[in-house]
mmCIF file of C-alpha atoms and ligand atoms in Angstrom:
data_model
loop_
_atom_site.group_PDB
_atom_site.id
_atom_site.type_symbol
_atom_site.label_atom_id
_atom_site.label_comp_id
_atom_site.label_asym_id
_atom_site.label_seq_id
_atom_site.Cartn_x
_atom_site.Cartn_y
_atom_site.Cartn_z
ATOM 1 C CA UNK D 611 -44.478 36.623 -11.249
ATOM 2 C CA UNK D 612 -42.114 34.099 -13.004
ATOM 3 C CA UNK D 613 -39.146 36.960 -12.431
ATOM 4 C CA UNK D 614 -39.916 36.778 -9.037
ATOM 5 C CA UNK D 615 -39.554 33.330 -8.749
ATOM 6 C CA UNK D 616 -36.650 33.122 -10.794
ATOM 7 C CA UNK D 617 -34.844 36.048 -8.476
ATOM 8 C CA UNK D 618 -35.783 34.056 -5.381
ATOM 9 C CA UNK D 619 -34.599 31.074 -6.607
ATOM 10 C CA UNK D 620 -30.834 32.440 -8.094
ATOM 11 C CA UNK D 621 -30.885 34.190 -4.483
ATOM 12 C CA UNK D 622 -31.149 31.256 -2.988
ATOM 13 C CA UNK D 623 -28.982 29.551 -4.899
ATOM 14 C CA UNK D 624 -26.471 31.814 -4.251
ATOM 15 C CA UNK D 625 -26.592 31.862 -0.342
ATOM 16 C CA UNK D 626 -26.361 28.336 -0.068
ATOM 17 C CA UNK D 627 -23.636 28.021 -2.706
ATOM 18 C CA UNK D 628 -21.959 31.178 -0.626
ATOM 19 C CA UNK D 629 -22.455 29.483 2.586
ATOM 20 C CA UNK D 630 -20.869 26.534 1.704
ATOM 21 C CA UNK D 631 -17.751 28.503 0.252
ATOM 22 C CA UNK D 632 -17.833 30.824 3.165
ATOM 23 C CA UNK D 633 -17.618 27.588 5.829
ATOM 24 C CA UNK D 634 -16.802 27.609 8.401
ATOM 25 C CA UNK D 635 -18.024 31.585 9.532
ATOM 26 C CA UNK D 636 -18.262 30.328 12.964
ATOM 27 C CA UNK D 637 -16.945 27.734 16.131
ATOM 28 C CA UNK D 638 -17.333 24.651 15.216
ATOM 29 C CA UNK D 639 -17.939 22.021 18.399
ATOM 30 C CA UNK D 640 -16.063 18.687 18.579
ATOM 31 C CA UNK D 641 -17.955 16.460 20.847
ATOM 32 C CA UNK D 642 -15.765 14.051 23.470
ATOM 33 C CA UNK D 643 -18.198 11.611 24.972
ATOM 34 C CA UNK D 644 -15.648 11.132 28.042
ATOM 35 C CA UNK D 645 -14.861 13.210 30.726
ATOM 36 C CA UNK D 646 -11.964 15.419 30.536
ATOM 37 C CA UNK D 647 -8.278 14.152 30.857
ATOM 38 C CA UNK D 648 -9.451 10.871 29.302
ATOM 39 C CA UNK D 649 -7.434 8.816 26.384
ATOM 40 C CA UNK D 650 -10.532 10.679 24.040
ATOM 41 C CA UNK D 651 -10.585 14.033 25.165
ATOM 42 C CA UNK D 652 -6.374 13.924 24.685
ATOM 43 C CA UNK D 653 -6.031 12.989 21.342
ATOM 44 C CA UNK D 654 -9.337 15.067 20.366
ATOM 45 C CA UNK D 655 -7.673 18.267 22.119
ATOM 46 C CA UNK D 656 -4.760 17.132 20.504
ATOM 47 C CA UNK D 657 -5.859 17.174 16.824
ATOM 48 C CA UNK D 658 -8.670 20.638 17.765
ATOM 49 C CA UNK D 659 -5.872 22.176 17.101
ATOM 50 C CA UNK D 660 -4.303 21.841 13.956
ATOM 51 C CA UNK D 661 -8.249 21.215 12.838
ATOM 52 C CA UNK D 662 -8.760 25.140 13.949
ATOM 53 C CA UNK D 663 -5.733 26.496 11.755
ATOM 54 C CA UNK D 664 -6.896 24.146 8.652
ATOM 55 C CA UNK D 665 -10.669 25.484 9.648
ATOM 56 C CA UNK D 666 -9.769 29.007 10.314
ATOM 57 C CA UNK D 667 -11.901 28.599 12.955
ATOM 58 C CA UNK D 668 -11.774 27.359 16.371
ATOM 59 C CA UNK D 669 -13.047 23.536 17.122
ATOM 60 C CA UNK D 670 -13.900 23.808 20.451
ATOM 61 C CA UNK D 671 -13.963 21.119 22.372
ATOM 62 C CA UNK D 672 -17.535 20.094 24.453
ATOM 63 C CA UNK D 673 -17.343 17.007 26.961
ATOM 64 C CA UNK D 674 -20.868 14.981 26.884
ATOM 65 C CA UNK D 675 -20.180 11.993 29.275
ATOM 66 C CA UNK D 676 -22.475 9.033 30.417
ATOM 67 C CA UNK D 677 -23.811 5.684 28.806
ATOM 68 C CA UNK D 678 -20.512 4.984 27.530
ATOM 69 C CA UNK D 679 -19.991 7.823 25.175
ATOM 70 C CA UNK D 680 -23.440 7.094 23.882
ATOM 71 C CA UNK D 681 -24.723 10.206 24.968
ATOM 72 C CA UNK D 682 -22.326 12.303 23.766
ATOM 73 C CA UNK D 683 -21.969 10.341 20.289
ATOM 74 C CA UNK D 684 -26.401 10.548 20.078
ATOM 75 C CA UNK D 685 -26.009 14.171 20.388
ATOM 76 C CA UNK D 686 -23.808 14.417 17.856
ATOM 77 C CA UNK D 687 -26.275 12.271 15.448
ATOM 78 C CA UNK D 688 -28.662 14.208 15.938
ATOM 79 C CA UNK D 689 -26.865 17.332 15.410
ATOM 80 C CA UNK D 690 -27.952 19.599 12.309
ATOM 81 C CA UNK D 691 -25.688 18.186 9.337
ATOM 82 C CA UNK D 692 -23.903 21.758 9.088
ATOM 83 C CA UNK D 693 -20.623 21.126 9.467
ATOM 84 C CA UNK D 694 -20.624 23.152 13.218
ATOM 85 C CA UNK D 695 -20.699 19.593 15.391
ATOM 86 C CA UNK D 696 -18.493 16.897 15.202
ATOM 87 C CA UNK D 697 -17.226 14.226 17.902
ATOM 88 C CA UNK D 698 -14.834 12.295 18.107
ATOM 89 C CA UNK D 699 -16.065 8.347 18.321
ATOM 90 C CA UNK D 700 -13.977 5.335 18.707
ATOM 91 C CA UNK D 701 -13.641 1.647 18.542
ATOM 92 C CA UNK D 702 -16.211 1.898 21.767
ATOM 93 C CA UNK D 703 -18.661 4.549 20.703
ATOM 94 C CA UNK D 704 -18.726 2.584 17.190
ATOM 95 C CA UNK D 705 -17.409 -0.441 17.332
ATOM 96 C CA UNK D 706 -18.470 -2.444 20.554
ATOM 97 C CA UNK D 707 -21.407 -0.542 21.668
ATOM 98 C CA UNK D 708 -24.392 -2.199 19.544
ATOM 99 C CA UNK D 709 -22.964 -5.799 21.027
ATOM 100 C CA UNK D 710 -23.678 -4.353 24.262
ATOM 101 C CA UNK D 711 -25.332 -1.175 24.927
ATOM 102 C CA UNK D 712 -29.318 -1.595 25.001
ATOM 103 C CA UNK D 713 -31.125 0.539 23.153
ATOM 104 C CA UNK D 714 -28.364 2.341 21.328
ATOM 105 C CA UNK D 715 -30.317 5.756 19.547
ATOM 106 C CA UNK D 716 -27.510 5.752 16.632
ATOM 107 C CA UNK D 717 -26.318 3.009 14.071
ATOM 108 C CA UNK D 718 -22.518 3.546 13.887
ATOM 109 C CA UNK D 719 -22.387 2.520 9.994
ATOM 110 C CA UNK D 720 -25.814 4.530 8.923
ATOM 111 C CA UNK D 721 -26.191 7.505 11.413
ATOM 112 C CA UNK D 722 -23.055 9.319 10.602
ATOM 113 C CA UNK D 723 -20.727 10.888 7.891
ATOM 114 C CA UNK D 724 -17.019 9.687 8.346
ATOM 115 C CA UNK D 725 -14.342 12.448 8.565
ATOM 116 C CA UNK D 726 -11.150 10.812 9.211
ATOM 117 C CA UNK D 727 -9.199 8.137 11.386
ATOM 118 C CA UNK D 728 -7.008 9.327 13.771
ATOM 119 C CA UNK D 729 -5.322 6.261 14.586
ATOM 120 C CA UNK D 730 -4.525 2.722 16.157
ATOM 121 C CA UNK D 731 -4.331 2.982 20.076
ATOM 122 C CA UNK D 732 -3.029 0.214 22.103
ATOM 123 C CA UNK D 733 -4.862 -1.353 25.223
ATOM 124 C CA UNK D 734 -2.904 -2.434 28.486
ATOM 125 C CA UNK D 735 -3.899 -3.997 31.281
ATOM 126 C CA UNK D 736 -2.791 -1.808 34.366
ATOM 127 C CA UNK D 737 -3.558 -1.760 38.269
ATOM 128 C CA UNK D 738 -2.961 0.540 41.237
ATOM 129 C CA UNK D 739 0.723 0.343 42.258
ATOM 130 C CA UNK D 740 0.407 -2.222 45.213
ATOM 131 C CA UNK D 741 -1.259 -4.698 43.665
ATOM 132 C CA UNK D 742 0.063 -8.085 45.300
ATOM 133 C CA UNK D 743 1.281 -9.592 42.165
ATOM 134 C CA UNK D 744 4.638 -9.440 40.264
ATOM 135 C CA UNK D 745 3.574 -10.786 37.014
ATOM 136 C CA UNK D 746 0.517 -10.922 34.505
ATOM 137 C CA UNK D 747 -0.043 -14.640 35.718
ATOM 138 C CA UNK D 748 0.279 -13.605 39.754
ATOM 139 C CA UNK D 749 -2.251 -10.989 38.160
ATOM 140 C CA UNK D 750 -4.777 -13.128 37.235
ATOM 141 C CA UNK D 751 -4.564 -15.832 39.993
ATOM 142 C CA UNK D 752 -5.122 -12.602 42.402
ATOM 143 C CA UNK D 753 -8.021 -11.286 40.755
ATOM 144 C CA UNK D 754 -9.588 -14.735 40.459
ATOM 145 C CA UNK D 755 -9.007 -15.605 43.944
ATOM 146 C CA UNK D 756 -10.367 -12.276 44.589
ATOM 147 C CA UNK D 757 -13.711 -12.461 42.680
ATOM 148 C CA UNK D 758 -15.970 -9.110 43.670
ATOM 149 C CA UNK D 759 -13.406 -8.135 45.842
ATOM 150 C CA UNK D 760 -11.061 -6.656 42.981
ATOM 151 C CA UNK D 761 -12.799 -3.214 41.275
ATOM 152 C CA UNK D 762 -12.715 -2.840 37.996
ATOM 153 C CA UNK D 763 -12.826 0.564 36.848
ATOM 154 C CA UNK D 764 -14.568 1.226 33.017
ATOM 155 C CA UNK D 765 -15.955 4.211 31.305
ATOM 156 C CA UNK D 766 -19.172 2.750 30.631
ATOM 157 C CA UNK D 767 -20.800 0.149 28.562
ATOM 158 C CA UNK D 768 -20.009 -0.080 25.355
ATOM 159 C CA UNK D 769 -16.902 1.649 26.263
ATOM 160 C CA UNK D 770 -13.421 0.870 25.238
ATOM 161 C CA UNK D 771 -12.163 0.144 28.780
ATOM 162 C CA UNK D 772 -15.575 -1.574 28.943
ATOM 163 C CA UNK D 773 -15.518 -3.763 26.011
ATOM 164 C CA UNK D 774 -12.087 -4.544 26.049
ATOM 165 C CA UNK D 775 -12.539 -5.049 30.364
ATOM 166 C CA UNK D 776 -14.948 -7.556 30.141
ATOM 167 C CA UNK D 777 -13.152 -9.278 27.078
ATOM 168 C CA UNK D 778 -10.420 -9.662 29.411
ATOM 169 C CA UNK D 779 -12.691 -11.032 32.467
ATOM 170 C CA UNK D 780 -14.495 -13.615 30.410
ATOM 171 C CA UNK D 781 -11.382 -15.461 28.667
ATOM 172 C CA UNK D 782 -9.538 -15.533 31.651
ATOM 173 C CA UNK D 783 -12.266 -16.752 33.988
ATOM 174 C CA UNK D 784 -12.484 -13.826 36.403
ATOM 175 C CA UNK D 785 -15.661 -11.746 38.210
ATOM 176 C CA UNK D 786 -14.048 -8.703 39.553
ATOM 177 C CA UNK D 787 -16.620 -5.680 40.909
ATOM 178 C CA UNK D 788 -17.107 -3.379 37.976
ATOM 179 C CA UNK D 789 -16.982 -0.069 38.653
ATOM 180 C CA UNK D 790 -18.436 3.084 36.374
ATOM 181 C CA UNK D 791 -16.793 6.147 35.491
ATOM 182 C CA UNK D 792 -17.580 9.028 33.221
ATOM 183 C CA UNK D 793 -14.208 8.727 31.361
ATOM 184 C CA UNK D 794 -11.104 7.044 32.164
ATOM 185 C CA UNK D 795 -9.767 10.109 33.204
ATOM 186 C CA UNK D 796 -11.427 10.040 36.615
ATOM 187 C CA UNK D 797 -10.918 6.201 36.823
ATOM 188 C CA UNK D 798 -7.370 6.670 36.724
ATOM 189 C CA UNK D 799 -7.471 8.723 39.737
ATOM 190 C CA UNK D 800 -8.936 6.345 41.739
ATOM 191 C CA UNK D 801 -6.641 3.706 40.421
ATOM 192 C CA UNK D 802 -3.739 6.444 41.419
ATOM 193 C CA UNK D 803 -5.241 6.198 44.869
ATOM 194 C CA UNK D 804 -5.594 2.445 45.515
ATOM 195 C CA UNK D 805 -9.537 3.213 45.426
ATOM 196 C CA UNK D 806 -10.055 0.139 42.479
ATOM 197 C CA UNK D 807 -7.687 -2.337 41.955
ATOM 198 C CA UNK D 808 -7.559 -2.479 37.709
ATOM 199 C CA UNK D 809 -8.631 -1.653 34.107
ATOM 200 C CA UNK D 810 -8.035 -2.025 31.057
ATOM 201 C CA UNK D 811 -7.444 1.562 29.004
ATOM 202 C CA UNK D 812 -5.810 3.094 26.317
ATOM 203 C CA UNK D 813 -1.955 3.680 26.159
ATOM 204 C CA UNK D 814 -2.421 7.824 25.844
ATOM 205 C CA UNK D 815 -3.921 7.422 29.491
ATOM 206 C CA UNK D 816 -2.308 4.751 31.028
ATOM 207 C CA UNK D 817 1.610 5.659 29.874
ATOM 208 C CA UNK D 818 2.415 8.432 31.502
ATOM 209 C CA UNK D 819 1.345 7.179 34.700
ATOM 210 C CA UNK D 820 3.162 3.881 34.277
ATOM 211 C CA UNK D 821 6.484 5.799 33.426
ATOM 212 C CA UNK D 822 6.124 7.724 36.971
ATOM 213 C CA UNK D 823 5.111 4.738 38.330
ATOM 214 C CA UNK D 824 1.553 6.172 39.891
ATOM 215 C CA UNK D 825 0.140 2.534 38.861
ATOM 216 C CA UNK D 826 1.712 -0.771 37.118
ATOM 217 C CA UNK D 827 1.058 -2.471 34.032
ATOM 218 C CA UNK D 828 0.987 -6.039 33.630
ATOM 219 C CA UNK D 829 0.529 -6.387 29.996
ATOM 220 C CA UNK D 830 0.152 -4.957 26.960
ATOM 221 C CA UNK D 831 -2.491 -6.749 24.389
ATOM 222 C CA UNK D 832 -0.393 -6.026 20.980
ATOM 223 C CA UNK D 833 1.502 -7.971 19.486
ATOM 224 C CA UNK D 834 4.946 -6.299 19.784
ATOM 225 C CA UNK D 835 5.998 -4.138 23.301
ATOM 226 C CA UNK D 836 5.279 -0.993 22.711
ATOM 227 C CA UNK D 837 8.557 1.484 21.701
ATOM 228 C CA UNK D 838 7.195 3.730 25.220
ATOM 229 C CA UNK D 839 7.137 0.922 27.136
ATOM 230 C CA UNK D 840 9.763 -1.193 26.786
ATOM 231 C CA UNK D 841 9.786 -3.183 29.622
ATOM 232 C CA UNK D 842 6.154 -3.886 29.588
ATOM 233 C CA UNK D 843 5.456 -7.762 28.187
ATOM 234 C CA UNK D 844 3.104 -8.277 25.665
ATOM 235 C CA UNK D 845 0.137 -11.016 26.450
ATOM 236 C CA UNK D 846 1.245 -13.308 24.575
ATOM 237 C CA UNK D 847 4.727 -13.119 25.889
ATOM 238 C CA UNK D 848 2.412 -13.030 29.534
ATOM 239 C CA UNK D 849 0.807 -16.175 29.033
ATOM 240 C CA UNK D 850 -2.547 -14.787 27.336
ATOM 241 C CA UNK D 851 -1.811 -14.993 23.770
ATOM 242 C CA UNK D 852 -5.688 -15.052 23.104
ATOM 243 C CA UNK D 853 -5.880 -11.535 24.606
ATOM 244 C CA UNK D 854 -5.130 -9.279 21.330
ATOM 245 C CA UNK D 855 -7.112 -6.093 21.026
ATOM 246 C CA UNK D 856 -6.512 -2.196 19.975
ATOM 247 C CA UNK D 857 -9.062 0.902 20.233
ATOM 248 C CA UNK D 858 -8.880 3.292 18.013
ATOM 249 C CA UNK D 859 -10.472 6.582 17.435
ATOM 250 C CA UNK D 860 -11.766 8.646 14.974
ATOM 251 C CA UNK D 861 -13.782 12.117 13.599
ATOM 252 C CA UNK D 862 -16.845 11.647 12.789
ATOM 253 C CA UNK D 863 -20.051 14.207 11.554
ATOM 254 C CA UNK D 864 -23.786 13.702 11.879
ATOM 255 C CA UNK D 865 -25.292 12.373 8.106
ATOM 256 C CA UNK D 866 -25.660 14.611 5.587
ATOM 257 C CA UNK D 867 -23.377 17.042 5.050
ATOM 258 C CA UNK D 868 -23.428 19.470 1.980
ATOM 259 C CA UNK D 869 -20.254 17.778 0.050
ATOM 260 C CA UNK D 870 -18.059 21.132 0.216
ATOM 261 C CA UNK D 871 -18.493 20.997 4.078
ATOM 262 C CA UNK D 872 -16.992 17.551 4.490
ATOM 263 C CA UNK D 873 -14.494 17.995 2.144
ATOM 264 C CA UNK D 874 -13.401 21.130 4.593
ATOM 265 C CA UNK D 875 -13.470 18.278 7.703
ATOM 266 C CA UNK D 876 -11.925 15.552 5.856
ATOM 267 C CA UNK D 877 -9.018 18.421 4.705
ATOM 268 C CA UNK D 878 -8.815 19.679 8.412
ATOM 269 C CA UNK D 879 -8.122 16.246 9.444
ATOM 270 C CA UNK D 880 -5.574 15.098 6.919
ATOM 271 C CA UNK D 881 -3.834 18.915 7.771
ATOM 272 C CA UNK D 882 -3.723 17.141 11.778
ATOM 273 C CA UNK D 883 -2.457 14.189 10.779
ATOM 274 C CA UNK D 884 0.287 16.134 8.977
ATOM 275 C CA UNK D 885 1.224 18.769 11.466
ATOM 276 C CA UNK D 886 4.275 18.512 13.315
ATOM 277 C CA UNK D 887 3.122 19.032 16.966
ATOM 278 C CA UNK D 888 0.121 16.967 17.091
ATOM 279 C CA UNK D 889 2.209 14.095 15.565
ATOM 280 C CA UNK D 890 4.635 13.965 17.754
ATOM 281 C CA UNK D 891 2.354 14.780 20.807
ATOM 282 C CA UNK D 892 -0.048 11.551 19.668
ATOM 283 C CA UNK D 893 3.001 8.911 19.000
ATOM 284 C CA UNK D 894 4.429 10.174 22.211
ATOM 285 C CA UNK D 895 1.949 9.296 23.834
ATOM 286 C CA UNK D 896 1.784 6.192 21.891
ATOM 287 C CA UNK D 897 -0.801 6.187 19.471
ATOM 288 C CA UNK D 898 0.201 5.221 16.020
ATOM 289 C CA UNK D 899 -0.280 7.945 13.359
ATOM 290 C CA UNK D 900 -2.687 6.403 10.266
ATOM 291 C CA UNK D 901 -0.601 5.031 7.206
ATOM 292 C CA UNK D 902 -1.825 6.313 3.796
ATOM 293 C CA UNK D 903 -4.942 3.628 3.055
ATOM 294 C CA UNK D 904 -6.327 4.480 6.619
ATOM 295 C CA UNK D 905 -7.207 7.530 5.968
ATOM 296 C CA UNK D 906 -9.925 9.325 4.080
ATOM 297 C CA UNK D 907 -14.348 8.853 4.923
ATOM 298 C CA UNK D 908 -14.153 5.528 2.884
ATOM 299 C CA UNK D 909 -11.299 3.851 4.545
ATOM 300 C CA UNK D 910 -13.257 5.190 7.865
ATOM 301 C CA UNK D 911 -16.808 3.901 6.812
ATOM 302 C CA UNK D 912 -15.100 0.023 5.944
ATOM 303 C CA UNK D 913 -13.371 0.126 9.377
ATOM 304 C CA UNK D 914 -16.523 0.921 11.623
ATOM 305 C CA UNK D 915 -18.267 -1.661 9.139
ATOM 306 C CA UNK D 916 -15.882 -4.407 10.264
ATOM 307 C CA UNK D 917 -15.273 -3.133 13.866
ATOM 308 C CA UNK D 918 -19.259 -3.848 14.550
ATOM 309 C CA UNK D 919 -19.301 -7.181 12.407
ATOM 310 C CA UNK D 920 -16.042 -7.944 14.525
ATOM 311 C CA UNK D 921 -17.316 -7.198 17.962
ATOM 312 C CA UNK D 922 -20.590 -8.096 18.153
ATOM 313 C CA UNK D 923 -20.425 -11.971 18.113
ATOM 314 C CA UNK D 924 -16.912 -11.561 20.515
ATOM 315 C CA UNK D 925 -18.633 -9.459 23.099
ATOM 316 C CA UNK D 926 -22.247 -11.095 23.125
ATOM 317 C CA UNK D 927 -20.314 -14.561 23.888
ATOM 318 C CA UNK D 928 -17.936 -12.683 26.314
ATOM 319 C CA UNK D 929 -20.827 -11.539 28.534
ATOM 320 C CA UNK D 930 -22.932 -14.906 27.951
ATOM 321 C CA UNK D 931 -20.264 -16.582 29.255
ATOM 322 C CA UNK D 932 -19.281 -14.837 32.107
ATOM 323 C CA UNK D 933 -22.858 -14.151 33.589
HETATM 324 C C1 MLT K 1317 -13.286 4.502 26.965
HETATM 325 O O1 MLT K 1317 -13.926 4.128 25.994
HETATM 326 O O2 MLT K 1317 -12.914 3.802 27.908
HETATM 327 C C2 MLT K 1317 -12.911 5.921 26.889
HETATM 328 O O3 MLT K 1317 -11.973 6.077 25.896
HETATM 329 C C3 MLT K 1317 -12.448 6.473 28.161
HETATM 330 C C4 MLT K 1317 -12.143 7.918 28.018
HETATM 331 O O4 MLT K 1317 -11.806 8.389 26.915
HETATM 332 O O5 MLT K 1317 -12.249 8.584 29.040
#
C-alpha cells in the first residue's frame, strides 16, 4: 500500500512539475475589457505579439466590454490561475475604478498577480472637428455655456476616458451630457461624425485622428507637448495647469500562479518591451516605453497600490462636487 502511495505521489509530482516546464502547451487568452480599435485593444494587440514568439504560443486576443472594463477585468479574476488568461488592465480598470464603480467584484491590489507595465500613456482633451472654439479657453467657455447640450463620450465608469472626463468637468466647472461607449474605439467614431461633441482619451487613439485632422485637440494634460504632436499646447500652457493626468496600462494574471508560470509572463513581457516592432509601433503612437525600475510584478504591484490611494480621494471629490 505505502508503494502505491509513494508511486502516486512521485507521479504526481512529476506532472505538475512537467506541466509547469512544458507551459504554455496551448493558446493562451489576453483579455481587453474595451471594444476593438480602442487605445487598450492597440497596445494589447500590439505587445500579443512579441508575447506569442517569447510564449511559443499564440496570445489571442478576447474583447469583454461593458461596466468600464470591469467585466472584462472580473473575468479575468476569476479565471483559473493557469497561466492560459491574462488581460490587459489599466490606470481605469485598476486605478480609478474602486473611487467610482459600485460594487466592483475585484480588488485591483489583492485579486490579481502583476505581469508587467507596458507603459505611460498620455491623455488629451479632443472634440469633433467643428467645434466652435479656437482655443482650450474658447473650449471651455463653449462647453459651459453649453451645459447638457455638449456630449461627452466615455468608455464607462471607472474608465480612463471616464475618470479622467469627469476630472476634467468638475475642476473646470462644466455639466456636459455624458455619453457611454463600450470602448473608445466606437466613441471616436461618433466624435469623427459630429455625433458628440468631446472626450477625453488616450494619445494611441486620439493621434492619428488629430494628424488627419478627423477631430481637434485642444490640449494635452502632460507636462511637456508631446514629440507627435507638436503643435498641440499643453494645459498648463492652455490655462488649466491643475489639469495633469496620464493612463497607463498594464498585463496582469488572475492570483495564484504556479511561480514558473509567471516567470514565463513576466519574461514574455520584458521580450515585448524589447522587440523592435512593437516598440516602435507603441512610441509611434505615443506611448512611452517603461524605463528599467518600471518594470517587473513588484514595480507593477507599488504602482496599482498608489494609483488607487491616488485616485480615490481625487475622483470621490470630483463627482461630489460636480453633482
Ligand atoms: C478607457 O478606459 O477609456 C479605455 O481605454 C477605452 C478603450 O480602450 O477603448
Amino acid at each position: 500500500m505505502k508503494r502505491a502511495i509513494a508511486i502516486g505521489v512521485l507521479a504526481a509530482l512529476t506532472s505538475f512539475g512537467a506541466a509547469a516546464d512544458t507551459y504554455p502547451q496551448r493558446p493562451i487568452t489576453m483579455i481587453v475589457p474595451f471594444a476593438a480599435g480602442g487605445p487598450t485593444d492597440v497596445v494589447a494587440r500590439i505587445v500579443a505579439e512579441p508575447m506569442s514568439r517569447a510564449l511559443g504560443q499564440q496570445v489571442v486576443v478576447e474583447n469583454v466590454t461593458g461596466a468600464g472594463g470591469t467585466t472584462g477585468i472580473t473575468r479575468g479574476a476569476q479565471a483559473a490561475p493557469d497561466g492560459y488568461t491574462i488581460m490587459v488592465g489599466h490606470m481605469g480598470t485598476h486605478g480609478a475604478a474602486p473611487a467610482l464603480f459600485k460594487g466592483l467584484k475585484y480588488d485591483p491590489a489583492t485579486s490579481f498577480d502583476p505581469i508587467g507595465f507596458l507603459g505611460g500613456v498620455p491623455i488629451l482633451i479632443v472634440a469633433k472637428k467643428d467645434f466652435p472654439a479656437k482655443d482650450f479657453k474658447g473650449f471651455i467657455e463653449a462647453v459651459k455655456a453649453g451645459g447638457p447640450k455638449i456630449n461627452q463620450a466615455h468608455a464607462g465608469v471607472g474608465s480612463v476616458s471616464h475618470s479622467t472626463g469627469v476630472l476634467f468637468d468638475s475642476q473646470v466647472g462644466v455639466k456636459p451630457t455624458l455619453v457611454t461607449y463600450r470602448g473608445t474605439g466606437p466613441a471616436m467614431n461618433d466624435l469623427m461624425a459630429g455625433q458628440v461633441d468631446f472626450m477625453a482619451d488616450q494619445i494611441v487613439n486620439v493621434g492619428p485622428q488629430i494628424a488627419g485632422g478627423t477631430i481637434k485637440a485642444y490640449a494635452i494634460a502632460t507636462p511637456e507637448r508631446a514629440p507627435s504632436l507638436p503643435d498641440v499646447p499643453t494645459t498648463k500652457e492652455a490655462g488649466l495647469p491643475g489639469y495633469e493626468v496620464s493612463a497607463w496600462n498594464a498585463v496582469f494574471a488572475p492570483k495564484g500562479l504556479p511561480a514558473d508560470v509567471k516567470a514565463k509572463l513576466v519574461a514574455a513581457v520584458e521580450a515585448a518591451l524589447n522587440d523592435p516592432i512593437a516598440t516602435k509601433r507603441l512610441t509611434e503612437l505615443g506611448s512611452n516605453i517603461p524605463k528599467a525600475d518600471e518594470r517587473g510584478p513588484a514595480a507593477l504591484q507599488k504602482l496599482v497600490e498608489s494609483e488607487v490611494a491616488r485616485w480615490t480621494p481625487v475622483l470621490r471629490s470630483a463627482v461630489e462636487s460636480n453633482q
